[in-house]
Tab-separated table of C-alpha atoms and ligand atoms in Angstrom:
chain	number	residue	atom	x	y	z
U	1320	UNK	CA	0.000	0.000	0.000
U	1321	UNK	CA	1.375	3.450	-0.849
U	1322	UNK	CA	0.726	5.671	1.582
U	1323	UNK	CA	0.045	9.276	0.240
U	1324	UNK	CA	0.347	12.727	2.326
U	1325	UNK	CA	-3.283	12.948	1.681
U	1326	UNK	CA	-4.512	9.953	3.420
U	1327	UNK	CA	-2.089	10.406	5.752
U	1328	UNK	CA	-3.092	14.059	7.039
U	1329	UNK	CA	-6.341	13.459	6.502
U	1330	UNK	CA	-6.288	10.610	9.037
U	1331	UNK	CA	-8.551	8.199	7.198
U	1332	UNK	CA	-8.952	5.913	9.475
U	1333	UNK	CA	-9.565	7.099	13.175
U	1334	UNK	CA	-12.605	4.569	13.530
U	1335	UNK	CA	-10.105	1.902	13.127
U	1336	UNK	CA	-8.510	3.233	16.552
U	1337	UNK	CA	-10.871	1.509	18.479
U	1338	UNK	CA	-10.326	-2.136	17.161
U	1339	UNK	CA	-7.013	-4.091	17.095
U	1340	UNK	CA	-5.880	-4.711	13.438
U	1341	UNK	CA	-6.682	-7.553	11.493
U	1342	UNK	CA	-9.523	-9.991	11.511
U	1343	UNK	CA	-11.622	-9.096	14.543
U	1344	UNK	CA	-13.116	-12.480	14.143
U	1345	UNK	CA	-10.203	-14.984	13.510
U	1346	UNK	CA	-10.590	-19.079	14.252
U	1347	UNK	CA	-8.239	-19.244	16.936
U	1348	UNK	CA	-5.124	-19.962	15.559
U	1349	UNK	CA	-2.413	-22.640	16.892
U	1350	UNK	CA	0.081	-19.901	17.538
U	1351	UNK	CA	-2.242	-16.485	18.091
U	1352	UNK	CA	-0.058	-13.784	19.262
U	1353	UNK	CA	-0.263	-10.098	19.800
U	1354	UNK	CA	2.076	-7.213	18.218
U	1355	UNK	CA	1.532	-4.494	20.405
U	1356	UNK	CA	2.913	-0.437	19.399
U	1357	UNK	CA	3.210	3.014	20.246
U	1358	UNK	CA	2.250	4.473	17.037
U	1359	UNK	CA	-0.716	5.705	15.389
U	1360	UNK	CA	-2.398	3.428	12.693
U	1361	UNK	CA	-1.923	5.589	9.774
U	1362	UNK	CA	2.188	5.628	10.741
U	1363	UNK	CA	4.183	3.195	7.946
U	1364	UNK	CA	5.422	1.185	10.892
U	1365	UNK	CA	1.657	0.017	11.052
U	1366	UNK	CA	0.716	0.095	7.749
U	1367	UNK	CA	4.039	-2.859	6.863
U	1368	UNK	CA	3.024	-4.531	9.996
U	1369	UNK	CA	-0.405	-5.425	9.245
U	1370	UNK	CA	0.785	-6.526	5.615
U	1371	UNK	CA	3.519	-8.749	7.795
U	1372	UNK	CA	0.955	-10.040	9.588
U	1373	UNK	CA	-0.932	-11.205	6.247
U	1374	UNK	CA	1.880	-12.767	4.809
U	1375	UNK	CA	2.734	-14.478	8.081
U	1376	UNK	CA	-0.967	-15.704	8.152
U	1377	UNK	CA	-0.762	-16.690	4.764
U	1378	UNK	CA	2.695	-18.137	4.734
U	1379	UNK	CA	1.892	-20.735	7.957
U	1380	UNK	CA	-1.189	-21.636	6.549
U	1381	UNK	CA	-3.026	-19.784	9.388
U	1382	UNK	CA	-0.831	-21.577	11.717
U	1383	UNK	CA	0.351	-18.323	13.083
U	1384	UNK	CA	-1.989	-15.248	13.559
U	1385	UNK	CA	-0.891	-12.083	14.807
U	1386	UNK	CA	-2.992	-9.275	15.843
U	1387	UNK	CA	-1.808	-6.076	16.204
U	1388	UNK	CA	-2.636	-3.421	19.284
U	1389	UNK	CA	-1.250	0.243	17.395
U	1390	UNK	CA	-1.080	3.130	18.883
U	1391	UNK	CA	-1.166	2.440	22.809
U	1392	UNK	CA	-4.225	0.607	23.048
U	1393	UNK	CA	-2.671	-1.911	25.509
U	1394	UNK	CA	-0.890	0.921	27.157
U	1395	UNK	CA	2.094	3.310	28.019
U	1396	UNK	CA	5.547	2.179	26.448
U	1397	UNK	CA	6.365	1.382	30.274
U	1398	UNK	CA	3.254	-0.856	30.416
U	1399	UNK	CA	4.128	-2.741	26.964
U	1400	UNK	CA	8.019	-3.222	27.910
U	1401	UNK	CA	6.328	-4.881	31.360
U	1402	UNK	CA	3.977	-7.169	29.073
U	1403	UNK	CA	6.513	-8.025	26.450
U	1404	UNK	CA	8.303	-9.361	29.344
U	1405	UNK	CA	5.888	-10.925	31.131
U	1406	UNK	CA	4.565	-12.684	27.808
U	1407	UNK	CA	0.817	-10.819	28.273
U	1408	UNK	CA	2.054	-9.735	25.015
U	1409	UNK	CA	4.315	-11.978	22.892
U	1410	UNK	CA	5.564	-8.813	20.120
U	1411	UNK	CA	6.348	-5.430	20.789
U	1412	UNK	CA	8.376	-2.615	19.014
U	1413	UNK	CA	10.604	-0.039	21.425
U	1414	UNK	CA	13.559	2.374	21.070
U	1415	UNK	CA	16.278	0.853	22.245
U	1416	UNK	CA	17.043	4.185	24.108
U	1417	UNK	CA	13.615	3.577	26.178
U	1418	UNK	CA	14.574	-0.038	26.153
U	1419	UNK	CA	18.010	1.156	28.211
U	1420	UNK	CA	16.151	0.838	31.159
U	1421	UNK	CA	15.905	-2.658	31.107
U	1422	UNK	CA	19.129	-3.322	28.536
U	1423	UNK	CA	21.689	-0.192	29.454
U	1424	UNK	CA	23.405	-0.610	26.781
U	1425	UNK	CA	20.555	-0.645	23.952
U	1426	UNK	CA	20.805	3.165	24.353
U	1427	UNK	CA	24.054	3.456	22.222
U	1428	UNK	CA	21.924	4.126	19.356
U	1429	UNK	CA	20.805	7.503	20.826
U	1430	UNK	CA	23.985	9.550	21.406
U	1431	UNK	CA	23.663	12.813	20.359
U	1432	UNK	CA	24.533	13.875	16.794
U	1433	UNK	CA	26.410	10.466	16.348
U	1434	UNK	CA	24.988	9.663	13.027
U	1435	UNK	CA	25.172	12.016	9.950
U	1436	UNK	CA	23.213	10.294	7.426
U	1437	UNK	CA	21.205	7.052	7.251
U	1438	UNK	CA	23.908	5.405	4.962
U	1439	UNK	CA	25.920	5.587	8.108
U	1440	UNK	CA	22.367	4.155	10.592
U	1441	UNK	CA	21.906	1.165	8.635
U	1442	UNK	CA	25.754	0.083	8.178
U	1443	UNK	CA	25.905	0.430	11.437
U	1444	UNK	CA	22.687	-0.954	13.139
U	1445	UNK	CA	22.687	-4.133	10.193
U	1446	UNK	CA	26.378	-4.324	11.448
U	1447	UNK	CA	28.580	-4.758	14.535
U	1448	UNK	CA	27.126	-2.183	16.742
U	1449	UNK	CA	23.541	-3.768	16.089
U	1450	UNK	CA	25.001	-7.049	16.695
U	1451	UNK	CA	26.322	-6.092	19.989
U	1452	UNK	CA	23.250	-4.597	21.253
U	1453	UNK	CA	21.000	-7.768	20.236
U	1454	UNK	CA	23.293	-9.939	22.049
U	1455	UNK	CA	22.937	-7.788	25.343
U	1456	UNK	CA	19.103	-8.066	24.686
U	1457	UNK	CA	19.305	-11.493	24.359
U	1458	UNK	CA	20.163	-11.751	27.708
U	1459	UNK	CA	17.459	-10.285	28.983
U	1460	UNK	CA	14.361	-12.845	27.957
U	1461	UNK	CA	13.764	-10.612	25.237
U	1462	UNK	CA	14.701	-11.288	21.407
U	1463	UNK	CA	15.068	-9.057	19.041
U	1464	UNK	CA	14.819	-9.596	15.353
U	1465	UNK	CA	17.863	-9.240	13.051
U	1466	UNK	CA	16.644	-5.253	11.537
U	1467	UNK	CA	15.768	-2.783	13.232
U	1468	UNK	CA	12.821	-0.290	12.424
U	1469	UNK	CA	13.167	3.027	11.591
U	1470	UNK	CA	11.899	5.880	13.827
U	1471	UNK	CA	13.853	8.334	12.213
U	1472	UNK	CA	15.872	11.202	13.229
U	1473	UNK	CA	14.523	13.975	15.554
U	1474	UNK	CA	13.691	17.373	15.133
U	1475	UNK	CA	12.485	19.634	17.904
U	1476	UNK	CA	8.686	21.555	17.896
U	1477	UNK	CA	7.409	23.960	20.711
U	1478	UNK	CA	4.826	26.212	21.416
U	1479	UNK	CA	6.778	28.621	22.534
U	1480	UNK	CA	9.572	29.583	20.558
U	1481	UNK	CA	11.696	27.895	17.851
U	1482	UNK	CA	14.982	26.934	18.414
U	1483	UNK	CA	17.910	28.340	16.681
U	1484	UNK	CA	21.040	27.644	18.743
U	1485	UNK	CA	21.796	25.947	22.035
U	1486	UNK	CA	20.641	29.206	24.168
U	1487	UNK	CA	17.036	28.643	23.110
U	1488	UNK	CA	16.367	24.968	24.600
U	1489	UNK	CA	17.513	27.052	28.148
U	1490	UNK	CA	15.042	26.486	30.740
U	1491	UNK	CA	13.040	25.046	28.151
U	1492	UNK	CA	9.954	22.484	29.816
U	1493	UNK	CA	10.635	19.861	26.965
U	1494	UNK	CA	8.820	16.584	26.872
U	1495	UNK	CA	11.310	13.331	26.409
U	1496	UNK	CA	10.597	9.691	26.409
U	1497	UNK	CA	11.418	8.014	29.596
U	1498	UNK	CA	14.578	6.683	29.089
U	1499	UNK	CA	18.241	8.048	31.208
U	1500	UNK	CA	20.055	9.061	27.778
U	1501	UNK	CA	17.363	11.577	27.028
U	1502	UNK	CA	17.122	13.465	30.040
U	1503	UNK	CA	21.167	13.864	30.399
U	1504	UNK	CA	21.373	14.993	26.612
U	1505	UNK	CA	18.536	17.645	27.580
U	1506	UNK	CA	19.958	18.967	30.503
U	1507	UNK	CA	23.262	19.358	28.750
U	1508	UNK	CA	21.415	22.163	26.770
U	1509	UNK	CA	20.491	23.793	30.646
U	1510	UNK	CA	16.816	22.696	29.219
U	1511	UNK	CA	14.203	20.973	31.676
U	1512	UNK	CA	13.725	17.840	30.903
U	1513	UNK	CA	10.710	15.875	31.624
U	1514	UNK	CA	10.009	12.094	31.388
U	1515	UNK	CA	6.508	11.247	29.529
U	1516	UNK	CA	5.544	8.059	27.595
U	1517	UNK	CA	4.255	8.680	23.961
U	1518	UNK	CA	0.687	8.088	25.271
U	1519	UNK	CA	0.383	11.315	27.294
U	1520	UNK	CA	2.641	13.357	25.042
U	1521	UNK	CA	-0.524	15.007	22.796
U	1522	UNK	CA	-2.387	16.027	25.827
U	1523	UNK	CA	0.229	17.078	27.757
U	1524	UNK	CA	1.126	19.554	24.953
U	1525	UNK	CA	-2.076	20.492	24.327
U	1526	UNK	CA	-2.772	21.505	28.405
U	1527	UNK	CA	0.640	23.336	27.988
U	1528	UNK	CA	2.596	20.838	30.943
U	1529	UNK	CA	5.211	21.130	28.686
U	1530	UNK	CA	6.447	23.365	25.708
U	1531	UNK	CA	8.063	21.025	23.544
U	1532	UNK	CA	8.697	17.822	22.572
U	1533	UNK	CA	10.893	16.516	19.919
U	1534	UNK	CA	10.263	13.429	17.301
U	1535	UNK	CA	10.808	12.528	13.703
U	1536	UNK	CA	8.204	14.291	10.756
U	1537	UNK	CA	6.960	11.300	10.476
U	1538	UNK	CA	5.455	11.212	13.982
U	1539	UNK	CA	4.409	15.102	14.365
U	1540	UNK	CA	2.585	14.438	11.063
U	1541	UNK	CA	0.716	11.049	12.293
U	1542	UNK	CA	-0.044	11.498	15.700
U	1543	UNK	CA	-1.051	15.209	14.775
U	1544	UNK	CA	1.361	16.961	17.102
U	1545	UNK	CA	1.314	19.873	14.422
U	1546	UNK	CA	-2.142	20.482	16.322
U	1547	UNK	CA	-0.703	21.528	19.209
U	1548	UNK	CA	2.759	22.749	18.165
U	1549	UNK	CA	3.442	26.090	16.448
U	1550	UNK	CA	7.191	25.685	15.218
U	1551	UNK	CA	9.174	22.942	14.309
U	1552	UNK	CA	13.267	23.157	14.163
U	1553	UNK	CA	15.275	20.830	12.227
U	1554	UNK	CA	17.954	19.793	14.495
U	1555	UNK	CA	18.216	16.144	13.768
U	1556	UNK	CA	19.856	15.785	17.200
U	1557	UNK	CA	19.759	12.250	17.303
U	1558	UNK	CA	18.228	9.394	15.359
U	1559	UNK	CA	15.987	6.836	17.053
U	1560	UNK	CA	14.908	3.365	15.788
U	1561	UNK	CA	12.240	0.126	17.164
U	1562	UNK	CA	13.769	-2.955	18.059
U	1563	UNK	CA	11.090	-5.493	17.378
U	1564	UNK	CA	11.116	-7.700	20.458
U	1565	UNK	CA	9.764	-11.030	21.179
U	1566	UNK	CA	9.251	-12.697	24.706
U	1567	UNK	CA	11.864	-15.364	24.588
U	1568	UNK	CA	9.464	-18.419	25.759
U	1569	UNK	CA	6.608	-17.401	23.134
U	1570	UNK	CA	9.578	-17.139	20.143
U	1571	UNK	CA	10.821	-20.421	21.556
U	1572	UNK	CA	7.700	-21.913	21.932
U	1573	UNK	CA	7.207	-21.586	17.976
U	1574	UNK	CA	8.850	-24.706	15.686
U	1575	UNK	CA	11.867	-23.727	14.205
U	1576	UNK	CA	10.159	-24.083	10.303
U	1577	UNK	CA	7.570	-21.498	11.737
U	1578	UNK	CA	9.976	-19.025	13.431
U	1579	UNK	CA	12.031	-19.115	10.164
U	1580	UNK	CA	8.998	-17.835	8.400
U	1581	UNK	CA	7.674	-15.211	11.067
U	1582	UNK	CA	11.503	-13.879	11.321
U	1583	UNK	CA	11.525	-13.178	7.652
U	1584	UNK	CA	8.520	-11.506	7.272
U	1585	UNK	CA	8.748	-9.211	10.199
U	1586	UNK	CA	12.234	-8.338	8.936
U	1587	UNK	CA	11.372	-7.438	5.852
U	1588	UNK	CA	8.214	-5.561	6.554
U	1589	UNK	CA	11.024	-3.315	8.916
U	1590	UNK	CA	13.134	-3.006	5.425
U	1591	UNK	CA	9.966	-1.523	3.571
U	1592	UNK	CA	9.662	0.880	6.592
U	1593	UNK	CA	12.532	1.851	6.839
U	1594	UNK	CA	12.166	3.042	3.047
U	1595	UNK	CA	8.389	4.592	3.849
U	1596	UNK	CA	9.398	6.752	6.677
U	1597	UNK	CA	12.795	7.864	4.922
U	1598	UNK	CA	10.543	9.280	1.859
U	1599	UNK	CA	8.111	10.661	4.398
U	1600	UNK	CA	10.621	12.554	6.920
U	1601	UNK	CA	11.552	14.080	3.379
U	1602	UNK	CA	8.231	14.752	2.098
U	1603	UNK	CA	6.063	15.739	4.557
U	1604	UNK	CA	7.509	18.745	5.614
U	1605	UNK	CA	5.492	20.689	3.393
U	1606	UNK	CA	2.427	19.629	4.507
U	1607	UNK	CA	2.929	20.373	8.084
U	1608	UNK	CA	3.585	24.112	7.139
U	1609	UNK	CA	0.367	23.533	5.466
U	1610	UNK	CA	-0.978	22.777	8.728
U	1611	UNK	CA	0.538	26.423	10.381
U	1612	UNK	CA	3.812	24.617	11.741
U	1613	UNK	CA	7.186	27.071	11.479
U	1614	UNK	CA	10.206	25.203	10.461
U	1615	UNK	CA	13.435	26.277	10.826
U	1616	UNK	CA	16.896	24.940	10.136
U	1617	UNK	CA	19.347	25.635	12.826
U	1618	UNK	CA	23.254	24.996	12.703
U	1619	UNK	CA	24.262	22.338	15.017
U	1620	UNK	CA	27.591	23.548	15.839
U	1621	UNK	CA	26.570	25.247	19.125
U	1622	UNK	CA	24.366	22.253	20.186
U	1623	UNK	CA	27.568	19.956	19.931
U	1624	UNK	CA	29.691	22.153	21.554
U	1625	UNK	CA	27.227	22.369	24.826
U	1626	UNK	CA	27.154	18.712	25.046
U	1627	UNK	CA	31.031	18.945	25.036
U	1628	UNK	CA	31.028	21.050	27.242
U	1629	UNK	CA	28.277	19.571	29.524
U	1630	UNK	CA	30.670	16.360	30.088
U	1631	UNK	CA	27.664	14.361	27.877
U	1632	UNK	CA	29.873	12.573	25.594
U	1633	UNK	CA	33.130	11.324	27.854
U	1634	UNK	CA	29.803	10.698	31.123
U	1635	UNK	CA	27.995	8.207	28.380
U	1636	UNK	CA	31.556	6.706	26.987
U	1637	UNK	CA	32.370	6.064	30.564
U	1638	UNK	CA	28.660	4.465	31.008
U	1639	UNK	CA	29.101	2.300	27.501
U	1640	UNK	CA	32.487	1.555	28.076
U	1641	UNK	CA	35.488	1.800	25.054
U	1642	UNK	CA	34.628	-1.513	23.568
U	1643	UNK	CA	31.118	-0.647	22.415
U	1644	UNK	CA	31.848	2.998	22.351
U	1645	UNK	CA	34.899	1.899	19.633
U	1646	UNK	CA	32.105	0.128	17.814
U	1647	UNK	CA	29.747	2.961	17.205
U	1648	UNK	CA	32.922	5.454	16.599
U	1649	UNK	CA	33.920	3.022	13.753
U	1650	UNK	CA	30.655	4.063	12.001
U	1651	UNK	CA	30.696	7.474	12.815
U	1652	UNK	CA	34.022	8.530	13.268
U	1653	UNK	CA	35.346	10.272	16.781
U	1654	UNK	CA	32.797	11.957	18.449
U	1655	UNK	CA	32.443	14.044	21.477
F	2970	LIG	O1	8.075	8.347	22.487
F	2970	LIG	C1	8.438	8.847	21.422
F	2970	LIG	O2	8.670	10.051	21.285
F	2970	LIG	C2	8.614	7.958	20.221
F	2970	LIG	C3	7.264	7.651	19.633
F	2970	LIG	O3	9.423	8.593	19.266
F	2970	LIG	C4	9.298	6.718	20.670
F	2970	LIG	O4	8.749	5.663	20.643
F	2970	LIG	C5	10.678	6.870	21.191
């Protein structure tokens, strides 16, 4: 399915929000499991997942059936991590900087300005520094699949005031996702940093808690933040992608021919979006100052230099330690 800016600002489908995805009224199947996300149905990480869920359907002969929960339904990122784990929910996509609070060193990823392009994200991430971090999750009675899935990288929207250099984020009440690596790169830039899981972060915009937030185009444009946002500055501080996690027992519980076949599907639904919300960060910019949103384009020179400063870079090296932190400057060449 080709999702078009139309459809996608025109949010086709908010009836669907109310049902799960898929076949409400399914046989039960041998192996009938439950995807469960953050993100609103209309985002591509939905729109591939329900198409992976078809194929996996189709593929197992209805063996396997997976239904998927979008956009919070079974609750707060912090609630789905707990049911992920717990196996109340056997599939579940999560930063791996959010993640870090179960799997420190899934937050890697996140490091502020480390990656310049997303030549240099996927070489990475399909490499040794993706490698490293799925093993540490492995240890955890979580598995995560072999690609990760794009989130994309951030850009920073307020109510207030847009954001040109480092001095502007001062004092700033900024929403961030509840996750260590967040808050310290936020209070590098003196702003004030507070923890909120995607479910509350539309409301708590709208009823002013905080000024800002910050997320990919792809998000402000799906989960409508542009409502309640007035400008939008194109820092691309950081880039942020879903590991798609399994609970360990339900993966293992599958037979190997059937995990085989649920693997490659789910990975290769993340490759197609990957490629969706690429072409959307890169599109749908126009629309959203359509919608009233102000962009601007900031130089990042002075943001880099106040994490220098700050200590952020040598703290989270310390916190990594040199063997992992030697495997992300391999992709991205020295930072800090
Ligand atoms: O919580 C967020 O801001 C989001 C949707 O980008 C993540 O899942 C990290």
């Amino acid at each position: 399915m080709q999702i078009t800016r139309r459809t996608l600002l025109a949010g086709a489908s908010a009836g669907a929000l109310a049902l799960p995805m898929g076949r409400a009224f399914a046989q039960k199947a041998e192996f009938a499991y439950k995807y469960a996300n953050n993100l609103p149905v209309m985002h591509p990480m939905n729109i591939r997942a329900k198409e992976m869920a078809d194929a996996i359907r189709a593929e197992t002969k209805g063996r396997v059936d997976i239904q998927i929960f979008p956009n919070n339904q079974l609750g707060s990122d912090t609630d789905m991590l707990s049911q992920v784990r717990s196996g109340g929910v056997e599939f579940f996509t999560l930063s791996g900087l959010i993640l870090s609070t179960l799997v420190p060193s899934a937050a890697i990823t996140g490091i502020g300005f480390a990656f310049p392009d997303y030549g240099t994200v996927w070489k990475a991430l399909d490499g040794e520094l993706g490698a490293h971090v799925r093993a540490q999750i492995a240890k955890s009675g979580l598995v995560a699949m072999d690609k990760i899935w794009d989130n994309g990288f951030r850009q920073i929207t307020s109510s207030t005031r847009p954001i040109v250099t480092a001095d502007d984020l001062k004092g700033m009440k900024i929403r961030v996702p509840p996750s260590p690596l967040w808050t310290s790169m936020f209070k590098a830039f003196d702003a004030a940093p507070t923890s909120i899981n995607f479910s509350e972060v539309y409301s708590a915009l709208q009823t002013k808690v905080v000024e800002g937030q910050e997320n990919p185009l792809a998000i402000i444009a799906t989960a409508k933040l542009y409502e309640v946002q007035k400008y939008c500055s194109l820092t691309n501080h950081m880039w942020d992608g879903f590991w798609f996690l399994a609970n360990k027992k339900a993966w293992e519980r599958l037979p190997e021919d059937l995990r085989t076949i649920v693997a490659k599907h789910i990975n290769a639904a993340g490759m197609k979006e990957r490629v969706d919300v690429a072409a959307l960060n890169a599109t749908v910019q126009k629309e959203l100052s359509d919608k009233g949103l102000v962009f601007n384009l900031p130089k990042t020179d002075s943001f880099r230099e106040r994490m220098r400063k700050a200590g952020f870079y040598a703290e989270w090296k310390a916190k990594f330690g040199d063997e992992a932190w030697a495997l992300l400057e391999r992709s991205t060449g020295k930072l800090g």
